[in-house]
Coordinates of C-alpha atoms in Angstrom, one line a residue:
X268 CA 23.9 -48.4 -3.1
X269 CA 24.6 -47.1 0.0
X270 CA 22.5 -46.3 3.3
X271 CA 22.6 -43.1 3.2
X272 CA 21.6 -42.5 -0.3
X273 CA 18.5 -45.2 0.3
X274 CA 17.3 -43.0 3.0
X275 CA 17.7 -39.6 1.4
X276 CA 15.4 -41.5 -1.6
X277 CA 13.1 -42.4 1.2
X278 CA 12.8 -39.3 2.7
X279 CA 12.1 -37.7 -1.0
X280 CA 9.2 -40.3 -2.0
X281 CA 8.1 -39.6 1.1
X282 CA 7.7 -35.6 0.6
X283 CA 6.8 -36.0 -2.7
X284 CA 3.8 -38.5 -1.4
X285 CA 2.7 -35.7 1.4
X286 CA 2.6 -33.2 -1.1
X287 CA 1.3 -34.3 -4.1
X288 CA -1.0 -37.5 -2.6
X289 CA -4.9 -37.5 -3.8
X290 CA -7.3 -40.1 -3.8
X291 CA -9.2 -41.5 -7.3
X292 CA -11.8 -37.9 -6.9
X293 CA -9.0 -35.9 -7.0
X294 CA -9.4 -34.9 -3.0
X295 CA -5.9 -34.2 -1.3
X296 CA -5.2 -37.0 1.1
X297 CA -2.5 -35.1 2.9
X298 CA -3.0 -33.0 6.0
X299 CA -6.2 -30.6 6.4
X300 CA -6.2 -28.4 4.1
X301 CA -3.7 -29.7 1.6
X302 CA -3.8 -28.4 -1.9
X303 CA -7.0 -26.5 -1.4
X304 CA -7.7 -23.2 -0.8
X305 CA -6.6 -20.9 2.0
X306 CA -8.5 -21.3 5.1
X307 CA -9.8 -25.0 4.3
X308 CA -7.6 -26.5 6.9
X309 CA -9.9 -25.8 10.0
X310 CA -13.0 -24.1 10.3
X311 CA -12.6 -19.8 11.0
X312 CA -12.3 -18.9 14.6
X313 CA -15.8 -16.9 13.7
X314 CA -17.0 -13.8 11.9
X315 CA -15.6 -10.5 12.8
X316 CA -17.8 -8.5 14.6
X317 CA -20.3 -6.1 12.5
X318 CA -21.5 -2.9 13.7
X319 CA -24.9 -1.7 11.9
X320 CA -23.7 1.8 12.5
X321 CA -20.1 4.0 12.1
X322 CA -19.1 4.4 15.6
X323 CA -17.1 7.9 17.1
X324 CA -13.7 8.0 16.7
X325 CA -13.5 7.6 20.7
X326 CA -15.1 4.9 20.8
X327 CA -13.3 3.5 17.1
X328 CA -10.3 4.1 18.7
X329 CA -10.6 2.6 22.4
X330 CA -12.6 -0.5 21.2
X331 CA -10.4 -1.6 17.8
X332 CA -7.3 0.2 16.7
X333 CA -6.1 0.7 20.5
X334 CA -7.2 -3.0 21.1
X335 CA -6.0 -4.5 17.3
X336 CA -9.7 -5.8 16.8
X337 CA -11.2 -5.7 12.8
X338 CA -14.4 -4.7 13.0
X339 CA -17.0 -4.8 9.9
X340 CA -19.4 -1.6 10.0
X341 CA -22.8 -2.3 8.1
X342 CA -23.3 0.6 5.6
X343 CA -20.9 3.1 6.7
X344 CA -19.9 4.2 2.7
X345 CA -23.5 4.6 1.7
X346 CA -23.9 8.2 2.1
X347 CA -20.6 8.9 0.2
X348 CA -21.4 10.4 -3.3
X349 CA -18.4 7.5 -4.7
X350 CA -20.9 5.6 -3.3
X351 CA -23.9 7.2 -4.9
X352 CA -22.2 8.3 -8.5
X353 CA -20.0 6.3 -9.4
X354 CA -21.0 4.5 -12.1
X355 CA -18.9 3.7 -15.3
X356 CA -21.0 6.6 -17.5
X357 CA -20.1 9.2 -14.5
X358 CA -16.4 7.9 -14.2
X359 CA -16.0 8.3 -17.7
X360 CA -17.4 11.9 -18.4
X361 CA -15.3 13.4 -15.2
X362 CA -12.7 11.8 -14.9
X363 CA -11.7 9.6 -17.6
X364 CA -8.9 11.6 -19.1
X365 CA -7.2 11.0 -15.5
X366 CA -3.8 8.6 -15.9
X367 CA -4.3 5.2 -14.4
X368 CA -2.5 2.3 -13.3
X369 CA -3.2 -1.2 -14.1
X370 CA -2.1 -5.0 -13.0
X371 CA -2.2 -7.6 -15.3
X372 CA -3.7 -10.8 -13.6
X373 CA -6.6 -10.9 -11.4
X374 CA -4.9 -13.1 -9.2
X375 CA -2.3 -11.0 -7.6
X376 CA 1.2 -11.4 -8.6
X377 CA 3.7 -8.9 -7.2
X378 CA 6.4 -9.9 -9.8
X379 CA 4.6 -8.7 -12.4
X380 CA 4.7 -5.8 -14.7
X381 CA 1.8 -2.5 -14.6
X382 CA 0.6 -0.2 -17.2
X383 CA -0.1 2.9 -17.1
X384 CA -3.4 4.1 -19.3
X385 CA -6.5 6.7 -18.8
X386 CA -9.5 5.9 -17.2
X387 CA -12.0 5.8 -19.8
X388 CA -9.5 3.1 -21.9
X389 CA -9.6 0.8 -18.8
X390 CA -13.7 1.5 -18.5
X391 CA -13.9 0.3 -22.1
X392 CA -12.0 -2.9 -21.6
X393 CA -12.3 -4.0 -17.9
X394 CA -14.9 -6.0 -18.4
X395 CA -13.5 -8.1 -21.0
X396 CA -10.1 -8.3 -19.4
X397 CA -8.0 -9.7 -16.5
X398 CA -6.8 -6.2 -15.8
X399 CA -7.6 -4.4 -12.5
X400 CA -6.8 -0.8 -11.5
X401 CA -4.9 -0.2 -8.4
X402 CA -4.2 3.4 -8.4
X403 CA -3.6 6.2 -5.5
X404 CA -6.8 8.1 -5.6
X405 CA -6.8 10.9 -8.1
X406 CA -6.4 14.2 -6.5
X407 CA -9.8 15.1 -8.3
X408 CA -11.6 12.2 -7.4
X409 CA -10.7 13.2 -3.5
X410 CA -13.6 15.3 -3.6
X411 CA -16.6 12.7 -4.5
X412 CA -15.2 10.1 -1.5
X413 CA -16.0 11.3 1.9
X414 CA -13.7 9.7 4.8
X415 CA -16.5 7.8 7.5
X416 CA -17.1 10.0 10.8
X417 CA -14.8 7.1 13.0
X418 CA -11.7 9.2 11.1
X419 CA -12.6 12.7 11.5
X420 CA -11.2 13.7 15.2
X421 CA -8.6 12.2 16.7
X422 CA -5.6 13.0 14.8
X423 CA -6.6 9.9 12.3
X424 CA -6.5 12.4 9.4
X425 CA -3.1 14.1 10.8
X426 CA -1.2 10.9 10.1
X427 CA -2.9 9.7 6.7
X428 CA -0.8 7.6 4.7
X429 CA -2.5 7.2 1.2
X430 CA -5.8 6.5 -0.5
X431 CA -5.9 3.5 -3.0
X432 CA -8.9 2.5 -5.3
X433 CA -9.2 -0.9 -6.2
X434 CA -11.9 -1.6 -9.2
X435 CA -12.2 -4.6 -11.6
X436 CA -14.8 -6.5 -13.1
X437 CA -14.7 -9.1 -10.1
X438 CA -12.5 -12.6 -9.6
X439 CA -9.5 -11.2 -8.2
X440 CA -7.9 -13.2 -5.6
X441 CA -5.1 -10.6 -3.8
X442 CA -1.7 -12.5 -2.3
X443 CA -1.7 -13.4 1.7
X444 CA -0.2 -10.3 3.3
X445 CA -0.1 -7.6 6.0
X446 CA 0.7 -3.8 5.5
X447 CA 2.6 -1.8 7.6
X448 CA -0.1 1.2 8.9
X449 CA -3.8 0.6 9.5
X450 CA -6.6 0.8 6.9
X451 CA -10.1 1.3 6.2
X452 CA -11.5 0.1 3.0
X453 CA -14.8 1.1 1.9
X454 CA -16.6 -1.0 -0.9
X455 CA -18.7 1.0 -3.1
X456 CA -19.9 -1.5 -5.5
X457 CA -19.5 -5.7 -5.5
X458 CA -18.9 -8.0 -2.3
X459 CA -15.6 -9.5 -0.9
X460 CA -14.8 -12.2 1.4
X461 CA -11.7 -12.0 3.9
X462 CA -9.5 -14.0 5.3
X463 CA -7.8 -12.5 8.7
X464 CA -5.4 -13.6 11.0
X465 CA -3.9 -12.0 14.3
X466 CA -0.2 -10.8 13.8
X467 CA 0.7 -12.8 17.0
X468 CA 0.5 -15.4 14.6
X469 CA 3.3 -14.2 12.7
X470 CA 5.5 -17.6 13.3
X471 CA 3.0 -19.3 11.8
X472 CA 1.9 -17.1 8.4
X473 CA 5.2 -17.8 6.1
X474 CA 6.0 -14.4 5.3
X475 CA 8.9 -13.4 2.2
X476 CA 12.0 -12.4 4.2
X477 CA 12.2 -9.8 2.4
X478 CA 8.2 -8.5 1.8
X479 CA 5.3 -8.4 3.8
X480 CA 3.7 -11.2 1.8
X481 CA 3.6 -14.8 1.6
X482 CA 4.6 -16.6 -1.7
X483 CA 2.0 -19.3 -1.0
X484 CA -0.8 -20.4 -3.9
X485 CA -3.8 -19.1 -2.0
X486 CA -6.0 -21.1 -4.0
X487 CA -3.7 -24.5 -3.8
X488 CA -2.0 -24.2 -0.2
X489 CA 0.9 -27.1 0.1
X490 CA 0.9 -27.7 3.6
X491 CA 4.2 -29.6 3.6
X492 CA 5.9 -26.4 2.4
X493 CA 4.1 -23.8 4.6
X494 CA 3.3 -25.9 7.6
X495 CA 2.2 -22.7 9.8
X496 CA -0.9 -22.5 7.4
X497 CA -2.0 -25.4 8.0
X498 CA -2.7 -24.6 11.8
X499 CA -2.9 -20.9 11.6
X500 CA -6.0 -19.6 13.5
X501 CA -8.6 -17.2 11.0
X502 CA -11.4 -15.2 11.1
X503 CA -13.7 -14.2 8.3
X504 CA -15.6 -11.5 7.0
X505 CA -18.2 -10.7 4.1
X506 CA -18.1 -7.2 3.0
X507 CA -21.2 -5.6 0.7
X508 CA -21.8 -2.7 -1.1
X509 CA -21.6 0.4 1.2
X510 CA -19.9 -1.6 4.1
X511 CA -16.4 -0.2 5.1
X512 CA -14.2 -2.4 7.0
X513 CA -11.4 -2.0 9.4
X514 CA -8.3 -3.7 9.1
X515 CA -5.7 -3.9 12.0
X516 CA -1.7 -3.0 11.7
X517 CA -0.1 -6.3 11.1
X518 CA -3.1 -8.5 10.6
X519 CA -2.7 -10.8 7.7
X520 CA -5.4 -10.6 5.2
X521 CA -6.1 -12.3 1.8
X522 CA -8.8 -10.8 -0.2
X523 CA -11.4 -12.2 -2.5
X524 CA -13.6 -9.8 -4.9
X525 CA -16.8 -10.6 -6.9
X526 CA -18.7 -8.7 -9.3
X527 CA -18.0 -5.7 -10.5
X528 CA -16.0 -4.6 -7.9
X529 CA -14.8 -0.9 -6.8
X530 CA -13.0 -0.3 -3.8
X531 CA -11.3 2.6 -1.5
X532 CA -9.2 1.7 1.2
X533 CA -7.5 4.4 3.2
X534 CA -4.3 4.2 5.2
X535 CA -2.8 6.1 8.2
X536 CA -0.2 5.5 10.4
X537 CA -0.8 4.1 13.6
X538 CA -1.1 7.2 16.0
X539 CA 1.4 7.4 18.7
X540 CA -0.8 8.8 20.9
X541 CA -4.9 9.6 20.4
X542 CA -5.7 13.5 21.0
X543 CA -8.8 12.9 23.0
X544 CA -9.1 16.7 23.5
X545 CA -9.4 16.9 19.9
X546 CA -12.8 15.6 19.9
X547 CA -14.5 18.0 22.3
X548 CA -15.8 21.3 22.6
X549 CA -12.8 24.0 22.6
X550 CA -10.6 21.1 23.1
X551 CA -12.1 20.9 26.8
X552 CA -12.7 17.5 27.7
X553 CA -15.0 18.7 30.3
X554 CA -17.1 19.8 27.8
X555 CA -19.8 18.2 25.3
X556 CA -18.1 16.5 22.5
X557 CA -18.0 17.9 19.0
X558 CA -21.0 17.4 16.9
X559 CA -19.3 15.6 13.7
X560 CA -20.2 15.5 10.2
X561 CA -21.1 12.0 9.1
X562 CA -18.7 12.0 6.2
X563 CA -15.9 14.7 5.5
X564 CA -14.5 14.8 1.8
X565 CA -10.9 13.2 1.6
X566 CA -9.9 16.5 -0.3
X567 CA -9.9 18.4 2.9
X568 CA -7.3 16.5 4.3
X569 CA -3.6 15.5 3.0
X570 CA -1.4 12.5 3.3
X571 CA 2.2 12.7 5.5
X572 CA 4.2 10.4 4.2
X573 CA 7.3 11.7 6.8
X574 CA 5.4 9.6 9.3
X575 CA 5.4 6.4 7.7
X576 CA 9.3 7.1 7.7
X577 CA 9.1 8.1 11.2
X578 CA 7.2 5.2 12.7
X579 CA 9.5 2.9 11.0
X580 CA 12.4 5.0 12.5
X581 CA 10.3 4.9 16.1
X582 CA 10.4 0.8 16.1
X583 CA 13.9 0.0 15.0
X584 CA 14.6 2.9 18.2
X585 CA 12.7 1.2 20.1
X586 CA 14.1 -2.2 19.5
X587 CA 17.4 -0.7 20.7
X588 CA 18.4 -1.7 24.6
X589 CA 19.4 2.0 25.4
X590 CA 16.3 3.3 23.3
X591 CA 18.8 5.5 21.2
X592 CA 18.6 6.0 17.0
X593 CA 22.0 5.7 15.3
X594 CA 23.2 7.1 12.2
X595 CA 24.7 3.1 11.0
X596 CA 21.1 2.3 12.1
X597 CA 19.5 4.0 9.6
X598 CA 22.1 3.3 6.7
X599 CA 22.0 -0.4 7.3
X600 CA 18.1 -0.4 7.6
X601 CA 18.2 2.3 4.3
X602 CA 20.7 -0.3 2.5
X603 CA 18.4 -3.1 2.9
X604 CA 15.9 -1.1 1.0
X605 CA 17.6 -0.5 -2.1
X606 CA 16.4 -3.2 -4.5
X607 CA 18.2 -1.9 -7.9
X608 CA 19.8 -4.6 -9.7
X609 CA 22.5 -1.9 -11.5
X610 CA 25.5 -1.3 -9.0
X611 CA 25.5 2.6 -10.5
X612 CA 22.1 3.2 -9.6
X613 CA 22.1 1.3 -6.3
X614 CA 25.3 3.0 -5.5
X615 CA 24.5 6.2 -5.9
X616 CA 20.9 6.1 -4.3
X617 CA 22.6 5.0 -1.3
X618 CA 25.1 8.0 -1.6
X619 CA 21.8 10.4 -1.8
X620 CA 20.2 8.9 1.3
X621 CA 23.4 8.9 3.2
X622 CA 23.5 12.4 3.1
X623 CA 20.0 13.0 3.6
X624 CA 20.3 10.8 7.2
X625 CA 23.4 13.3 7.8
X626 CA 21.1 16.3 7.2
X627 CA 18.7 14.5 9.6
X628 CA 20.7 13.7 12.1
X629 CA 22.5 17.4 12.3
X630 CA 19.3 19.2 12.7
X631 CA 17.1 16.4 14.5
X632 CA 20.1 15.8 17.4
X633 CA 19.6 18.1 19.6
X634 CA 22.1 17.2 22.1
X635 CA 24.8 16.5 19.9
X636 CA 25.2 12.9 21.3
X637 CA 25.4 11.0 17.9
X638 CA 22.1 9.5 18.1
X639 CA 17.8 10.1 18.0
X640 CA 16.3 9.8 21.4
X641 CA 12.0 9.4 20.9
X642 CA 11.7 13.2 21.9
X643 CA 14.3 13.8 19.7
X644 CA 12.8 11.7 16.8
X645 CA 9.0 13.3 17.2
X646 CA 10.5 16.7 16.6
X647 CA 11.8 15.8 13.6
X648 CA 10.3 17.9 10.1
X649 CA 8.5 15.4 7.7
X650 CA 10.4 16.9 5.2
X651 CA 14.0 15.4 6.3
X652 CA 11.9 12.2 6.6
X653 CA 10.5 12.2 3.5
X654 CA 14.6 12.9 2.1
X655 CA 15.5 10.1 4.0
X656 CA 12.9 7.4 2.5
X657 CA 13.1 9.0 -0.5
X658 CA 8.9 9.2 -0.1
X659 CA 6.7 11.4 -2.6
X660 CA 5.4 13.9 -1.5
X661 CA 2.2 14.0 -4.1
X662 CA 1.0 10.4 -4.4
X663 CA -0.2 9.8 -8.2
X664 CA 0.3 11.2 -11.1
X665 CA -2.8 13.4 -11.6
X666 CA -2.7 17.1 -10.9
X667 CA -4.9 19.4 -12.5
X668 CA -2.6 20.2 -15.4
X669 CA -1.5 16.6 -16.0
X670 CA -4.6 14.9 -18.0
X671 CA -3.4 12.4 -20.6
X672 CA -0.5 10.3 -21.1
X673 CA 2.0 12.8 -23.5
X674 CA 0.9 15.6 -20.3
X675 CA 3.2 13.1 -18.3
X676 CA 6.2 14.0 -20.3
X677 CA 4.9 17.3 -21.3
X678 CA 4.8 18.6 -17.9
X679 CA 8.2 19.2 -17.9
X680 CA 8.3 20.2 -21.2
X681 CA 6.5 23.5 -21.7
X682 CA 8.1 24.0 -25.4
X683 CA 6.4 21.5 -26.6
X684 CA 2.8 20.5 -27.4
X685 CA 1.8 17.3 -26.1
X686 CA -0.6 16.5 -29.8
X687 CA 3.1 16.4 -30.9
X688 CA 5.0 14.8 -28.8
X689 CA 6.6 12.0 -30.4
X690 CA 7.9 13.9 -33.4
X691 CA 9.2 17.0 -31.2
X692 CA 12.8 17.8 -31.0
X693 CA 13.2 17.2 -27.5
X694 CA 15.8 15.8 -24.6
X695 CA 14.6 12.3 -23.7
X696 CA 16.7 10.2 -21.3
X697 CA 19.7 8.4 -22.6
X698 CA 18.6 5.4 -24.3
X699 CA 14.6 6.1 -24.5
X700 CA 12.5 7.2 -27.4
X701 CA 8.9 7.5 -27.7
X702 CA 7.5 4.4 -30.4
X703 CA 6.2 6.2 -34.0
X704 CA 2.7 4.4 -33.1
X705 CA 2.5 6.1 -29.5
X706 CA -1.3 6.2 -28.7
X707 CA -1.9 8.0 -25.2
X708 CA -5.0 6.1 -24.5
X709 CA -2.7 2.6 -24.6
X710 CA 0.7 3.4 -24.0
X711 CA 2.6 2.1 -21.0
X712 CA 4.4 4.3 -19.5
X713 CA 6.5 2.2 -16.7
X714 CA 9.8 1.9 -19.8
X715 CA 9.7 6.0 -19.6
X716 CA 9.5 6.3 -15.7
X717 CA 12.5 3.8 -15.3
X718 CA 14.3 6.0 -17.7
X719 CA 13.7 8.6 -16.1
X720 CA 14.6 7.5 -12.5
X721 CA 17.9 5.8 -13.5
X722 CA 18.9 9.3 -15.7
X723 CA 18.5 11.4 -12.7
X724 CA 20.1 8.5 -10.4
X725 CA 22.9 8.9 -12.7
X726 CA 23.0 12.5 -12.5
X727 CA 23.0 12.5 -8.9
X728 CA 25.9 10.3 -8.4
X729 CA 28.0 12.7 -11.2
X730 CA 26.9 15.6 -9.0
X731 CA 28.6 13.9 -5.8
X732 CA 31.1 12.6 -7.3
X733 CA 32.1 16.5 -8.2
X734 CA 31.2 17.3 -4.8
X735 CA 33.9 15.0 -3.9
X736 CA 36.3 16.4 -6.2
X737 CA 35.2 20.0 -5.2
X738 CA 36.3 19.1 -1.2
X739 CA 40.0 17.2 -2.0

């Protein structure tokens, strides 16, 4: 046998004894922190500072979000009716006919599938499952959760992102992550414990190269594979009933819930600049500042998703020596988001937000130089950002007029009556059909959706194909 082969054998007993060493009580003998849970391999670098009140967006803004601190405030959901109401009896009566979506797996797994159900099945079931609902908030539910006063001048609510509830019967363990925009989550019912780390720490968190999420086991962290958390700096936190908490851009989080366990987080997009003037008198800085309300219902306000797109657009331009937005810029950042496995589909997504970045581009460029300058970029409608990202526009898939699962279809269908659906005479997409047992309180509704999406992905790329034909 030769020498080299002996040492790669070496070098594999070796890896395997790093990683998979324990002594007789079944305690990893590795380095700190081997095989156990996230955040065993040194002690945190403290708790994250708690407020016992809800501070004004000023001050919110100058002391955490411009400064990337978390912050824990002390009871700031508890004058929220979610808060006050929303128990599974009240959920039920108002707004269990509402669509829902479900994960399957209270320890989070992004590969996995979702279901889509109403309310009032998963309120019968949650408690006896694994299932948890992660769902945009309803559009009638907006009005029963009231956004904390730190939000409500600003510009915070100009640049909102989306509104997610988060509810199972406790246990669920989320992935190691960061999102992309900054977040408030406000627990109504249940407790959680968080696990933070800065985002200068990014070398050290083991990211997916292609998601803003680690693939680690955060309940059995093998050191030897993700060597950066094993060293990685953390803070913690212990959220209650009624306590909101403030999550940074970028910061790396893992989650733990207990208990019956309902949650709101809300996202916005960090501000490009903060509109001080918005919080005083007549705009007047030299005046008294506004008196705000303590809470303001979310209804009042709407989400932007164009600004999501045009943050991302602001960085990459940033990133650029000559601070200038190009048109292969965009299609090769556009390209890498296109995750369809079917070359037809990809293909003709890319085609659709091709031209939408040459729509962008023609109005957006005002000097006609072939590029976005920041000025340039700001002045940009949401509405050719939203094209571009291919963003919705209305989060969810509850409207007034949409209330059980057949409605979904139905919508679109006027002709015929959702009681009936299964058994009407109607235009499906190629390849679909509706099961003879189709129950509207169980049925999952993500094989109809992909349908759906890959029909009209079809039909666009026949309609530009034409177009084609049309200009030769």
């Amino acid at each position: 046998m030769s020498r080299e082969i002996l040492f790669a054998l070496l070098v594999s007993c070796v890896g395997c004894y790093l990683s998979c060493a324990v002594d007789q009580s079944g305690k990893s003998t590795g380095p700190p922190g081997h095989l156990q849970p996230l955040g065993s391999h040194q002690a945190p670098e403290g708790d994250v500072e708690v407020l016992d009140y809800v501070p004004h967006p000023i001050e919110f803004f100058e002391n955490y979000v411009q400064a990337s601190k978390p912050v824990l405030m002390k009871g700031a959901a508890k004058g929220s009716r979610a808060f006050k109401m929303w128990n599974d009896k009240y959920l039920t009566e108002k707004f269990g006919h509402l669509i829902i979506m479900t994960e399957h797996g209270k320890k989070e797994n992004r590969s996995w599938g979702t279901s889509h159900i109403q309310l009032k099945t998963f309120l019968k079931r949650y408690n006896q499952s694994d299932e948890y609902l992660v769902e945009t908030l309803p559009p009638p539910m907006r009005e029963d959760y009231q956004l904390p006063r730190s939000l409500l001048c600003g510009g915070f609510t100009n640049f909102l992102r989306d509104a997610v509830v988060w509810f199972s019967s406790g246990g669920t363990k989320s992935v190691f992550h960061y999102d992309n925009v900054d977040n408030v989550n406000c627990l109504m019912s249940g407790s959680k414990d968080l696990f933070l780390a800065d985002k200068k720490y990014h070398k050290l968190a083991h990211m997916m190269a292609d998601g803003a999420y680690s693939a680690v086991d955060v309940d059995s962290v093998n050191v030897t594979q993700f060597p950066g958390l094993g060293k990685i700096p953390w803070w913690r936190a212990r959220m209650e009933a009624g306590d909101c908490f403030y999550i940074p851009y970028k910061w790396f989080h893992q989650i733990r819930s207990y208990d019956r366990n309902l949650a709101i987080n809300v996202w916005w997009v960090p501000l490009p600049t903060f509109q001080t003037a918005d919080c005083y008198q007549d705009g007047d800085v030299d005046k008294e500042r506004k008196s705000l309300d303590d809470y303001s219902s979310l209804s009042n306000f709407g989400f932007a998703p164009g600004e999501t797109g045009r943050f991302d657009m602001m960085e990459m331009l940033k990133s650029n020596p000559d601070g200038l937005l190009r048109k292969k810029d965009l299609l090769e950042f556009l390209e890498s988001t296109i995750t369809s496995e079917d070359e037809d589909v990809a293909e003709a997504a890319y085609k659709t937000k091709r031209k939408a970045v040459k729509e962008l581009l023609s109005i957006g460029d005002r000097n006609k130089d072939g590029a976005l300058d920041a000025k340039e970029l700001s002045e940009v409608p949401g509405k050719l950002i939203v094209n571009v990202f291919g963003m919705d526009t209305e989060e969810g898939q509850n409207s007034d007029d949409k209330t059980t699962v057949r409605d979904d279809y139905a919508s679109e269908h006027p002709e015929v009556e959702a009681d009936d659906l299964h058994d009407a005479e109607v235009d499906l997409p190629e390849g679909f059909s509706f099961p003879d047992d189709f129950d509207p309180e169980t049925y999952d509704m993500s094989e109809y959706h992909k349908a759906v999406e890959a029909e009209k992905a079809k039909k666009a790329k026949q309609e530009q194909e034409e177009e084609a034909h049309t200009e030769l």
